[in-house]
Coordinates of C-alpha atoms and ligand atoms in Angstrom, one line a residue:
X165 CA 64.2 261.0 116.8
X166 CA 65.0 259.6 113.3
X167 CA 63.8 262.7 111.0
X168 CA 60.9 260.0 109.2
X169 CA 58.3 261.3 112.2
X170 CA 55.9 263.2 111.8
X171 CA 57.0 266.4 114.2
X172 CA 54.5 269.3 115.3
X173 CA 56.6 273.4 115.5
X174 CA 54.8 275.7 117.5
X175 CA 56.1 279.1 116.6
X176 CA 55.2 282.5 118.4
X177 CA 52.9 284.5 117.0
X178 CA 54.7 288.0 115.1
X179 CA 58.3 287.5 114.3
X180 CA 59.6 284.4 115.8
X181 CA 63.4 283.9 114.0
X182 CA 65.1 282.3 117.5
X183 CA 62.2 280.1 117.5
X184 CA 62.7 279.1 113.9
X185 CA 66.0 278.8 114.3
X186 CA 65.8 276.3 116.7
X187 CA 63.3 274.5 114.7
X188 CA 65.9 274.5 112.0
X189 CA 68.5 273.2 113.5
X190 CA 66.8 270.4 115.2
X191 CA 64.9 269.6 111.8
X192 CA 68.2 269.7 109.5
X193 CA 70.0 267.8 111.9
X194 CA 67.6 265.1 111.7
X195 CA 67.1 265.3 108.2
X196 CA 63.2 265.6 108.4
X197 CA 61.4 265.7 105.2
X198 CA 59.1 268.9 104.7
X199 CA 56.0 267.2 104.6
X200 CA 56.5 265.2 108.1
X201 CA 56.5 269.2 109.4
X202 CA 53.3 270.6 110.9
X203 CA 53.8 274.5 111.7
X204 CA 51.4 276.1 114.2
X205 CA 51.2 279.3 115.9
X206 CA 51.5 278.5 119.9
X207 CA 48.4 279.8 120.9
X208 CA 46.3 277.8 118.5
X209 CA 44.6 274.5 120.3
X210 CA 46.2 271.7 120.3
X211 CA 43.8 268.7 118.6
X212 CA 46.0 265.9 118.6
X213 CA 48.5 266.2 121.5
X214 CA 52.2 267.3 121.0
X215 CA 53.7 265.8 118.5
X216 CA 57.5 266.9 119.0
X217 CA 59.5 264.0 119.9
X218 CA 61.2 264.4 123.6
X219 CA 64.7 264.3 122.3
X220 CA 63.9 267.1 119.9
X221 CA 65.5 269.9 121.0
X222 CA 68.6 268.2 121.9
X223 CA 70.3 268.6 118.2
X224 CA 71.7 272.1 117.7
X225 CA 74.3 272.0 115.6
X226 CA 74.4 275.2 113.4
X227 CA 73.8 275.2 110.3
X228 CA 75.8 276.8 107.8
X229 CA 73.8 279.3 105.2
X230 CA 75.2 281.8 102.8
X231 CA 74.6 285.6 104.2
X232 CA 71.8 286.5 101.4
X233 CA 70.2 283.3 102.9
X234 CA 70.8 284.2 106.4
X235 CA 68.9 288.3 105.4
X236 CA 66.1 286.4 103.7
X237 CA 64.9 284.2 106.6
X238 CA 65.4 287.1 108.8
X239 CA 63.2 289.4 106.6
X240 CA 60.7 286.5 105.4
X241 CA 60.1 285.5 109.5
X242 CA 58.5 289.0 109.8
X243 CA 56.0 288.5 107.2
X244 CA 52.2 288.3 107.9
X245 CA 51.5 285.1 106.0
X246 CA 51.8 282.2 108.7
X247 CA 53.3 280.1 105.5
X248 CA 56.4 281.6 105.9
X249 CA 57.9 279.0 108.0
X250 CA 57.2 276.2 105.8
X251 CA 58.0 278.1 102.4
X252 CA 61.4 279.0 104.8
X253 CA 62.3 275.4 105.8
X254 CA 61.7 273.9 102.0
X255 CA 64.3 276.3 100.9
X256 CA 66.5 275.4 103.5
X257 CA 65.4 271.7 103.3
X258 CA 66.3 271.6 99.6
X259 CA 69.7 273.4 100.1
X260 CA 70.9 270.9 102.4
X261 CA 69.0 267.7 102.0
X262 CA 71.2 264.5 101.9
X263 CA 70.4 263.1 98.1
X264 CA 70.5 266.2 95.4
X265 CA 71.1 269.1 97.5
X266 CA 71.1 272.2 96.1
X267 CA 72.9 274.3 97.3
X268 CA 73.0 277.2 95.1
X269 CA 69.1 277.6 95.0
X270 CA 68.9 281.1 96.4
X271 CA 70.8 282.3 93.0
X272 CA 68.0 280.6 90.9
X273 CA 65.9 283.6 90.9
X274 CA 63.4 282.2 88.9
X275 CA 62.3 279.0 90.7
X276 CA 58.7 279.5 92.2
X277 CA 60.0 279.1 96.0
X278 CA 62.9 281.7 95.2
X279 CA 60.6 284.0 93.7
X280 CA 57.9 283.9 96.4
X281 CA 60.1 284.2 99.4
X282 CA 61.7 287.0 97.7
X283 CA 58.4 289.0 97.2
X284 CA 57.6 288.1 100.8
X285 CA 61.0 290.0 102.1
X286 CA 60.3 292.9 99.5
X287 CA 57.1 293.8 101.0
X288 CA 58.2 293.3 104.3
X289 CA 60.9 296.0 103.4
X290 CA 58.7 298.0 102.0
X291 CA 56.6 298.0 105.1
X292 CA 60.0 298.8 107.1
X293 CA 60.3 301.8 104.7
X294 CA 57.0 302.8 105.1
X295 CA 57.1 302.7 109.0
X296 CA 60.4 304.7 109.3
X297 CA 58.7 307.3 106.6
X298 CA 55.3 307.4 107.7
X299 CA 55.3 307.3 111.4
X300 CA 54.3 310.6 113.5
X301 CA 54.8 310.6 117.0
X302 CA 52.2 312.6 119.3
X303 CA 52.8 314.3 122.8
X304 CA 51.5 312.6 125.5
X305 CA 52.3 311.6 128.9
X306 CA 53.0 308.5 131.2
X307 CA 51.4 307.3 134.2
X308 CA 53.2 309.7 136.6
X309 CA 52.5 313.1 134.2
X310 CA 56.6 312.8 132.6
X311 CA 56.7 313.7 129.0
X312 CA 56.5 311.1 126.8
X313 CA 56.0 310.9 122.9
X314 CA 53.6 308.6 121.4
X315 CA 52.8 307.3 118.1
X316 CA 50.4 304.6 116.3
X317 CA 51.0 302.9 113.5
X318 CA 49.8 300.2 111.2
X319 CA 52.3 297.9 109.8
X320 CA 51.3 294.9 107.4
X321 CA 53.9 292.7 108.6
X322 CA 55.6 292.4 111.8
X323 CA 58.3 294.4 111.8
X324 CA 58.1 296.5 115.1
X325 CA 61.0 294.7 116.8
X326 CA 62.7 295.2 112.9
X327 CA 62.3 298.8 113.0
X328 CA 63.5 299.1 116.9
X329 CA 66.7 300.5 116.6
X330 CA 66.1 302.9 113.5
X331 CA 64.3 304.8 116.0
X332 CA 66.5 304.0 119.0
X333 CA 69.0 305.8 117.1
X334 CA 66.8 308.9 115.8
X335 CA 65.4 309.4 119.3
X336 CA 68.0 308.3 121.6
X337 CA 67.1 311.6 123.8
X338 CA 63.5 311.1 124.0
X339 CA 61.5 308.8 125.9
X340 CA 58.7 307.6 123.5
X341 CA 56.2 304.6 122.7
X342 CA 55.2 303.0 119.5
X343 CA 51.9 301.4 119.4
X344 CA 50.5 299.5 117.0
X345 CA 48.4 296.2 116.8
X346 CA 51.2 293.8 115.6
X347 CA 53.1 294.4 118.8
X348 CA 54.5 298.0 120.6
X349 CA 57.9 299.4 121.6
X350 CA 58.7 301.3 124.9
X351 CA 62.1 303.5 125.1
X352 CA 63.0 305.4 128.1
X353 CA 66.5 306.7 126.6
X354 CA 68.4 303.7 128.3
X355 CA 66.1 300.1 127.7
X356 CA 64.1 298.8 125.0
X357 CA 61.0 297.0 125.8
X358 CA 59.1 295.1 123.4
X359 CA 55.5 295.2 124.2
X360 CA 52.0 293.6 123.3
X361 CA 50.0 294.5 120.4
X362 CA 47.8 297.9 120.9
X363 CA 44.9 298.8 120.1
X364 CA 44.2 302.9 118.4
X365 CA 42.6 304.0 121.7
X366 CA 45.6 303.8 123.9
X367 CA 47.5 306.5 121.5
X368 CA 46.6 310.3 122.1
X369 CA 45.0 312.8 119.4
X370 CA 46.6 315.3 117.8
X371 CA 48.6 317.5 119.7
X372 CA 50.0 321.2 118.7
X373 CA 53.3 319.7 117.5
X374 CA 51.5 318.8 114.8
X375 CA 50.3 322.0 113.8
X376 CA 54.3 322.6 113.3
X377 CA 54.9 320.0 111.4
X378 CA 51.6 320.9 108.8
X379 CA 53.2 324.3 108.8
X380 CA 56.3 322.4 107.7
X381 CA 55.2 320.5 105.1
X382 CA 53.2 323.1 103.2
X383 CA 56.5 325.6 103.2
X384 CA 58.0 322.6 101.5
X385 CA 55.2 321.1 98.9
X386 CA 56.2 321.8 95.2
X387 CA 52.9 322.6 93.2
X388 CA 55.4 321.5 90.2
X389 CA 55.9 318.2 91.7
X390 CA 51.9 317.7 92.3
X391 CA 50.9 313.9 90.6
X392 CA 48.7 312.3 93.4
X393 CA 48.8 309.1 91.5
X394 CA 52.5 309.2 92.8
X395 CA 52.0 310.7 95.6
X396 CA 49.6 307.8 96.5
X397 CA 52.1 305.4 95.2
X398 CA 54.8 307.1 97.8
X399 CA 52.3 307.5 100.4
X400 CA 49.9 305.5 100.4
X401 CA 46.7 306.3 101.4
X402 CA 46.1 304.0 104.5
X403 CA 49.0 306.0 106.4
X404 CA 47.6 309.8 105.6
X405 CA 44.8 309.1 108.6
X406 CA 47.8 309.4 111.1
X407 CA 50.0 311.7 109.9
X408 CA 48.7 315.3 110.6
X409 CA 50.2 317.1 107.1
X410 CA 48.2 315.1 105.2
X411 CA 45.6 317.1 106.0
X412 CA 46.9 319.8 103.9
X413 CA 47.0 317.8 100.8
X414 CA 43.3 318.6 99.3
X415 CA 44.0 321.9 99.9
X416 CA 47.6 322.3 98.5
X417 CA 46.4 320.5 95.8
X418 CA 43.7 322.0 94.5
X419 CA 45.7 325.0 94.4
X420 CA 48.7 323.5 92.8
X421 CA 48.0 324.8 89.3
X422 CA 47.5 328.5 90.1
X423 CA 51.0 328.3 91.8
X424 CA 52.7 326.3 89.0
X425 CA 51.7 329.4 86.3
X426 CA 52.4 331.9 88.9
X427 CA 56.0 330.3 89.2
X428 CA 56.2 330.2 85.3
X429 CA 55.6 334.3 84.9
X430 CA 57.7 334.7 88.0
X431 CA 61.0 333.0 86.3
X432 CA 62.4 335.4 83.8
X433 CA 65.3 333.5 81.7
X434 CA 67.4 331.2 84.1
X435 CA 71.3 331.3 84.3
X436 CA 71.6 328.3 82.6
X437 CA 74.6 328.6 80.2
X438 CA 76.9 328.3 82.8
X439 CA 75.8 325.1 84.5
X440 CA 73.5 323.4 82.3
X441 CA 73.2 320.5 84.4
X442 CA 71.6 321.9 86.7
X443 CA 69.2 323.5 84.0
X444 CA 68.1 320.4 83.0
X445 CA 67.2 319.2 86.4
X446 CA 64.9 323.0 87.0
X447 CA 63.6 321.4 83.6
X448 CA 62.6 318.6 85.5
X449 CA 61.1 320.1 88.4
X450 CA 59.1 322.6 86.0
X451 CA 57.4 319.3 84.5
X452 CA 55.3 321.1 82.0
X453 CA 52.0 319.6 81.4
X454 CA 51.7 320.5 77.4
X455 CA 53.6 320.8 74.5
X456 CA 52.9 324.3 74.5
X457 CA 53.8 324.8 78.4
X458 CA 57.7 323.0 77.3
X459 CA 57.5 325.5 74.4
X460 CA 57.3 328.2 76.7
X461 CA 60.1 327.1 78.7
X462 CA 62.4 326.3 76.0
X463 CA 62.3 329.8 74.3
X464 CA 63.2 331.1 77.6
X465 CA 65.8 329.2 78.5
X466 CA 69.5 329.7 77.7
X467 CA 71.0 327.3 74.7
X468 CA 73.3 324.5 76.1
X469 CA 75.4 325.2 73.2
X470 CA 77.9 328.4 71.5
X471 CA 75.9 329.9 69.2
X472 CA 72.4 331.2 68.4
X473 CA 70.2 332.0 71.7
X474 CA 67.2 331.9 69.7
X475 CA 65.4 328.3 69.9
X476 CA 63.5 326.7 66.7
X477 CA 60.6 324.8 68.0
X478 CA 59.1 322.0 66.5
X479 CA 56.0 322.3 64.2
X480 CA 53.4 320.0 62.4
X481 CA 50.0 318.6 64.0
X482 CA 50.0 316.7 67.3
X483 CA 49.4 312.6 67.2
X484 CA 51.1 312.1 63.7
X485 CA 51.4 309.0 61.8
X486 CA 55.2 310.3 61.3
X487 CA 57.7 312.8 63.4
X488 CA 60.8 313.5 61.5
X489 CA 64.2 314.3 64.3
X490 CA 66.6 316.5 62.5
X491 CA 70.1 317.4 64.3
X492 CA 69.8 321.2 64.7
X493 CA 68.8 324.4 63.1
X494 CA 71.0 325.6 60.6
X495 CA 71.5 329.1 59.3
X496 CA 68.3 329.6 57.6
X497 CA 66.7 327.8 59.9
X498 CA 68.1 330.3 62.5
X499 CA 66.7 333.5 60.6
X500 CA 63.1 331.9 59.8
X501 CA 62.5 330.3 63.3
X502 CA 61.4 327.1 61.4
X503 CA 63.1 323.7 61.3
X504 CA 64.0 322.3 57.8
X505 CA 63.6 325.4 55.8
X506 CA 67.1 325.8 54.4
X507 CA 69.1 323.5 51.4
X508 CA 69.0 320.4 53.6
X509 CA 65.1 321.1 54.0
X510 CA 64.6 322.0 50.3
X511 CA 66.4 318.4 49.6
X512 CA 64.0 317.0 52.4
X513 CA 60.7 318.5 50.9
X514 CA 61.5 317.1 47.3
X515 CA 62.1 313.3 48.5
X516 CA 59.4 313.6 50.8
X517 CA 56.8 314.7 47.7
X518 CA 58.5 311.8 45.6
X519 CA 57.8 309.5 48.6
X520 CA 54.1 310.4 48.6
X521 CA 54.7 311.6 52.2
X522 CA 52.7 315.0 52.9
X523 CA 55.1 317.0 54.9
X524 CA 52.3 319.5 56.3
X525 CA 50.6 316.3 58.2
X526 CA 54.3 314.6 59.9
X527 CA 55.5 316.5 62.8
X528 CA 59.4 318.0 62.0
X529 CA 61.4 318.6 64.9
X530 CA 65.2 318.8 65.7
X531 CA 67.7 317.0 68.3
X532 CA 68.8 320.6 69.7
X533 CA 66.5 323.0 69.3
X534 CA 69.6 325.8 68.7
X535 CA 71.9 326.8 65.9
X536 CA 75.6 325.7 66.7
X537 CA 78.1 327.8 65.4
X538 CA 81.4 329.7 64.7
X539 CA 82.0 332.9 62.5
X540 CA 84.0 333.3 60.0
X541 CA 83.9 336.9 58.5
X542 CA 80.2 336.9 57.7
X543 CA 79.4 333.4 57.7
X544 CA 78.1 331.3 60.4
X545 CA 80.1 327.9 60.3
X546 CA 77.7 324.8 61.4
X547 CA 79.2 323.1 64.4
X548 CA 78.2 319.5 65.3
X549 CA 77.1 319.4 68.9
X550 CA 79.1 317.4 71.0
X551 CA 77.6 313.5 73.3
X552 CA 77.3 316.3 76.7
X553 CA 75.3 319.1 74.2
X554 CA 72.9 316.6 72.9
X555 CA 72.6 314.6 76.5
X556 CA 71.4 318.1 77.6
X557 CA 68.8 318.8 74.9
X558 CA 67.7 315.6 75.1
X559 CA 65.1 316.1 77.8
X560 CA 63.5 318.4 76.0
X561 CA 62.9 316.1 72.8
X562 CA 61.3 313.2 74.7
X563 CA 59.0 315.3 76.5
X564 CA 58.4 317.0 73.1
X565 CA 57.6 313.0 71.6
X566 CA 55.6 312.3 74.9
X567 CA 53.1 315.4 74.2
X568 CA 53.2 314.5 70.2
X569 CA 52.7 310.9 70.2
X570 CA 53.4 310.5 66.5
X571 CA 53.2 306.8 65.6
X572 CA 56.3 306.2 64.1
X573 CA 59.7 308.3 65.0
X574 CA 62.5 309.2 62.2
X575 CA 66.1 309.6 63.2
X576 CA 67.7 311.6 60.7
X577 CA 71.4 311.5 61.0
X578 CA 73.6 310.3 63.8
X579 CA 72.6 313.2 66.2
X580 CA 69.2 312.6 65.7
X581 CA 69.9 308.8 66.7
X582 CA 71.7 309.3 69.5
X583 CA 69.2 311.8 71.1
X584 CA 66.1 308.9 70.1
X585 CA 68.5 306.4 71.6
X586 CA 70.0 308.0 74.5
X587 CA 73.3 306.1 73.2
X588 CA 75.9 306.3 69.9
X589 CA 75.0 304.1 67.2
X590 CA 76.2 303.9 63.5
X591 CA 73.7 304.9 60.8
X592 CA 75.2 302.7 58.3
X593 CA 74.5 299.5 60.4
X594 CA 71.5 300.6 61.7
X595 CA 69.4 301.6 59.1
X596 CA 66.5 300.9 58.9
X597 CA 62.9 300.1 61.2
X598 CA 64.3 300.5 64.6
X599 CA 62.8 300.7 68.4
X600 CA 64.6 303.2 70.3
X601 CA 63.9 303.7 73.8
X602 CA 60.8 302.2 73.5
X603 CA 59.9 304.3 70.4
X604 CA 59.1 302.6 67.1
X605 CA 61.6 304.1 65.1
X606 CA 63.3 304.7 61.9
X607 CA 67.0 305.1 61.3
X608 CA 68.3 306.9 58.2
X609 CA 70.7 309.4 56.9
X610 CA 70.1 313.1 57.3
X611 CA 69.8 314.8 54.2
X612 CA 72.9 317.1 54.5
X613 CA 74.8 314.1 54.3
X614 CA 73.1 314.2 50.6
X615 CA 74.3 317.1 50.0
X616 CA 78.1 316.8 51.1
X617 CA 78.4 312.8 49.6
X618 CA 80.9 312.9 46.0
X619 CA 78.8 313.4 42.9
X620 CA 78.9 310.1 41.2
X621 CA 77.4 308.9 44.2
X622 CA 74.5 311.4 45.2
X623 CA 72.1 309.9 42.7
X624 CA 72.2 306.4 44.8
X625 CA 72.0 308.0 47.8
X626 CA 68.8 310.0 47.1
X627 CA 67.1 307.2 45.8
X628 CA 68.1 305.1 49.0
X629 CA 67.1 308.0 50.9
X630 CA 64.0 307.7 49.3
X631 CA 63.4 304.4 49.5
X632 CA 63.6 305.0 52.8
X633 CA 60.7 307.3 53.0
X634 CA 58.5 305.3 50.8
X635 CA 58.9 302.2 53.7
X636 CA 58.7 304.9 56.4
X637 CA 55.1 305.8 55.1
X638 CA 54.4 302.4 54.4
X639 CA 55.7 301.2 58.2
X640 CA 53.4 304.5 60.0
X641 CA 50.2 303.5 57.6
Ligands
URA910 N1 69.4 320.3 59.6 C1 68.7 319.9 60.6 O1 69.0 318.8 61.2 N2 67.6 320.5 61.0 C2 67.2 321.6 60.4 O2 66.2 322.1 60.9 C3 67.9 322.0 59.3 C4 69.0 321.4 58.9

């Protein structure tokens, strides 16, 4: 055979990779162009006689493939599209072909062939996932009355011989079948047999083992947790009709809110100074559904800092044009339980009149919602928070933004910034309209810094820092 005739593949229906391999080998090896290839499934009818060559299978050289190559073809084979053999040998074809080969294709993630065949394994590994996650075997029985597990399943693809020894290796001490229409799997705690496709029939009904595992799964549902979009996303909905806890879903659902307040009241303050970490993943879990809900759980919560333990919320209306981010409360701040009410506030209020912003309509919030500080004889020495302190608290501000939605978001110093950002970066080269992490933004200088800056140069500074809030307003309208 010379590679320039035209040469008919029958492949197995399901997952066929020896038989593609084969076909590879002899194809490469005789150089044979992808469009002399005709790929059929062997059980289809044959119209025009065979068309493999005698001499065909004689070539079997190996061919030599990088690894990530060698994964893909073995993922791609399992895929339910029967175009996965020819989309497999023009990748291979084009890697190796005599004139221009390329052999780094696989790298080029952005060619069309690349980028389909790498979609093709995703959802066949998703499918994998999905099988190992969502599978539920039932108790049933063989012929002669022996115990025997049993479970159905629906895969997209045909991954039952992929999944094989994931649960070979689970249930070593079990003898147990999987069923399901793309193929089945026998295990009697020594062999493996692969099997042919099943129908839903041939697999029992529920059994009281599954009563167990209901029991299970409600002790373990978190009401907190309860988003069915992403439960749907996780779960999908085609797999609940075969898992028995699924059942339990409606009802845990609908109940979910009730439970979630009842867990609120329950939780007096948590022992969060010690291991704030940890705080900020029970944050996490809480998932308040409302500004006010976070509000709630901020006030109770330790600070993540040494200092006041009394939190200053954020106030103005919800859905601004503008939210101004301030660092922390200060001492005044501290006594009045309001952000912005001491001499940097004073200084804030007057530029923002002489700006023509309305401070009573922009939300005005702070990085960390507690005052940082050290005593000295009577006074309470500010403290700048430190990268860890305003990691922690910065949680709490995005969720804060997330409920607010103002339109445009105003760093105001460094701290500010970094807790937008999630990162360090310098005011003086970042002033200015700004999108950080995915917030249209605003970066300027806080207006302590106004305060502290020499005297010859506080006039300049106030009317940059106004400037500022006149192209803020301008940049929200
Ligand atoms: N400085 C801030 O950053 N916020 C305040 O609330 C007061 C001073």
């Amino acid at each position: 055979m010379n590679g320039q005739d035209p040469v008919t593949f029958y492949m197995n229906r399901g997952a066929d990779l020896t038989g593609f391999r084969q076909a590879l080998r002899s194809l490469i090896f005789c150089d044979t162009r992808p469009e002399l290839i005709t790929w059929r499934p062997h059980s289809e009818p044959e119209l025009f006689g065979n068309r493999m060559p005698p001499n065909f299978g004689e070539a079997s050289k190996p061919i030599i493939l990088p690894r990530a190559v060698g994964k893909l073809i073995e993922t791609v084979v399992c895929h339910s599209e029967p175009e996965k053999y020819p989309l497999l040998y023009d990748l291979v074809w084009r890697m190796k072909k005599p004139v221009n080969p390329e052999p780094r294709l696989m790298e080029v993630a952005t060619d069309p062939l690349v980028a389909r065949l790498n979609l093709m394994a995703k959802s066949v590994a998703r499918d994998i996932h999905k099988m190992h996650a969502f599978l539920r075997f039932r108790e049933g029985g063989d012929q002669t009355g022996a115990e025997r597990f049993i479970a159905w399943f629906e895969p997209d693809h045909f991954i039952v011989e992929a999944t094989a020894k994931f649960f070979v290796d689970r249930f070593t001490s079990m003898d147990w079948t999987i069923l399901t229409p793309k193929g089945s799997l026998w295990w009697d705690k020594k062999e493996l047999c692969i099997g042919p496709p099943a129908s839903r029939s041939d697999a029992p009904e529920e059994d009281a083992f599954e009563v167990h595992w209901r029991t299970y799964y409600e002790s373990t549902f978190n009401p907190v947790r309860t988003n069915l979009t992403v439960m749907k996303q996780h779960m999908p909905r085609k797999y609940w009709k075969n898992m028995s806890e699924t059942r339990a879903i409606p009802g845990l659902v609908a109940t979910a809110a009730s439970r979630v307040e009842e867990m609120i009241e329950k939780e007096a303050a948590m022992p969060t100074r010690r291991n704030p970490d940890k705080a900020v993943a029970l944050m996490e879990d809480q998932a308040p559904k409302s500004l006010e809900e976070l509000n709630k759980i901020i006030k109770r919560s330790d600070p993540f800092i040494e200092g006041s333990d009394k939190a200053v919320l954020g106030e103005g209306p919800m859905h601004p044009k503008i939210a101004f981010v301030g660092e922390q409360p200060g001492d005044q701040e501290d006594l009045q339980g309001r952000p912005f009410v001491g001499p940097a506030g004073k200084l804030l209020d007057k530029a923002l009149e002489e700006a023509g912003i309305d401070r009573s309509k922009a939300y005005i919030t702070n990085a960390v919602k507690h005052f940082k500080y050290i005593q000295r004889g009577k006074h309470r020495l500010h403290q700048t928070p430190t990268a860890a302190e305003v990691k922690r608290y910065r949680w709490w501000l995005q969720k804060e933004l997330d409920f607010v939605k103002p339109d445009l978001v105003v760093g105001l110093g460094a701290t500010a910034v970094h807790a937008l950002a999630g990162h360090q970066m310098p005011i003086g080269k970042n002033r200015g309209p700004a999108e950080l992490d995915g917030r249209k933004a605003y970066i300027t200088v806080h207006p302590s810094f106004l305060l502290r800056v020499p005297d010859e140069a506080r006039e300049k500074e106030y009317e940059a820092f106004v400037a500022d809030l006149k192209r803020i307003r301008r940049l929200a309208a």
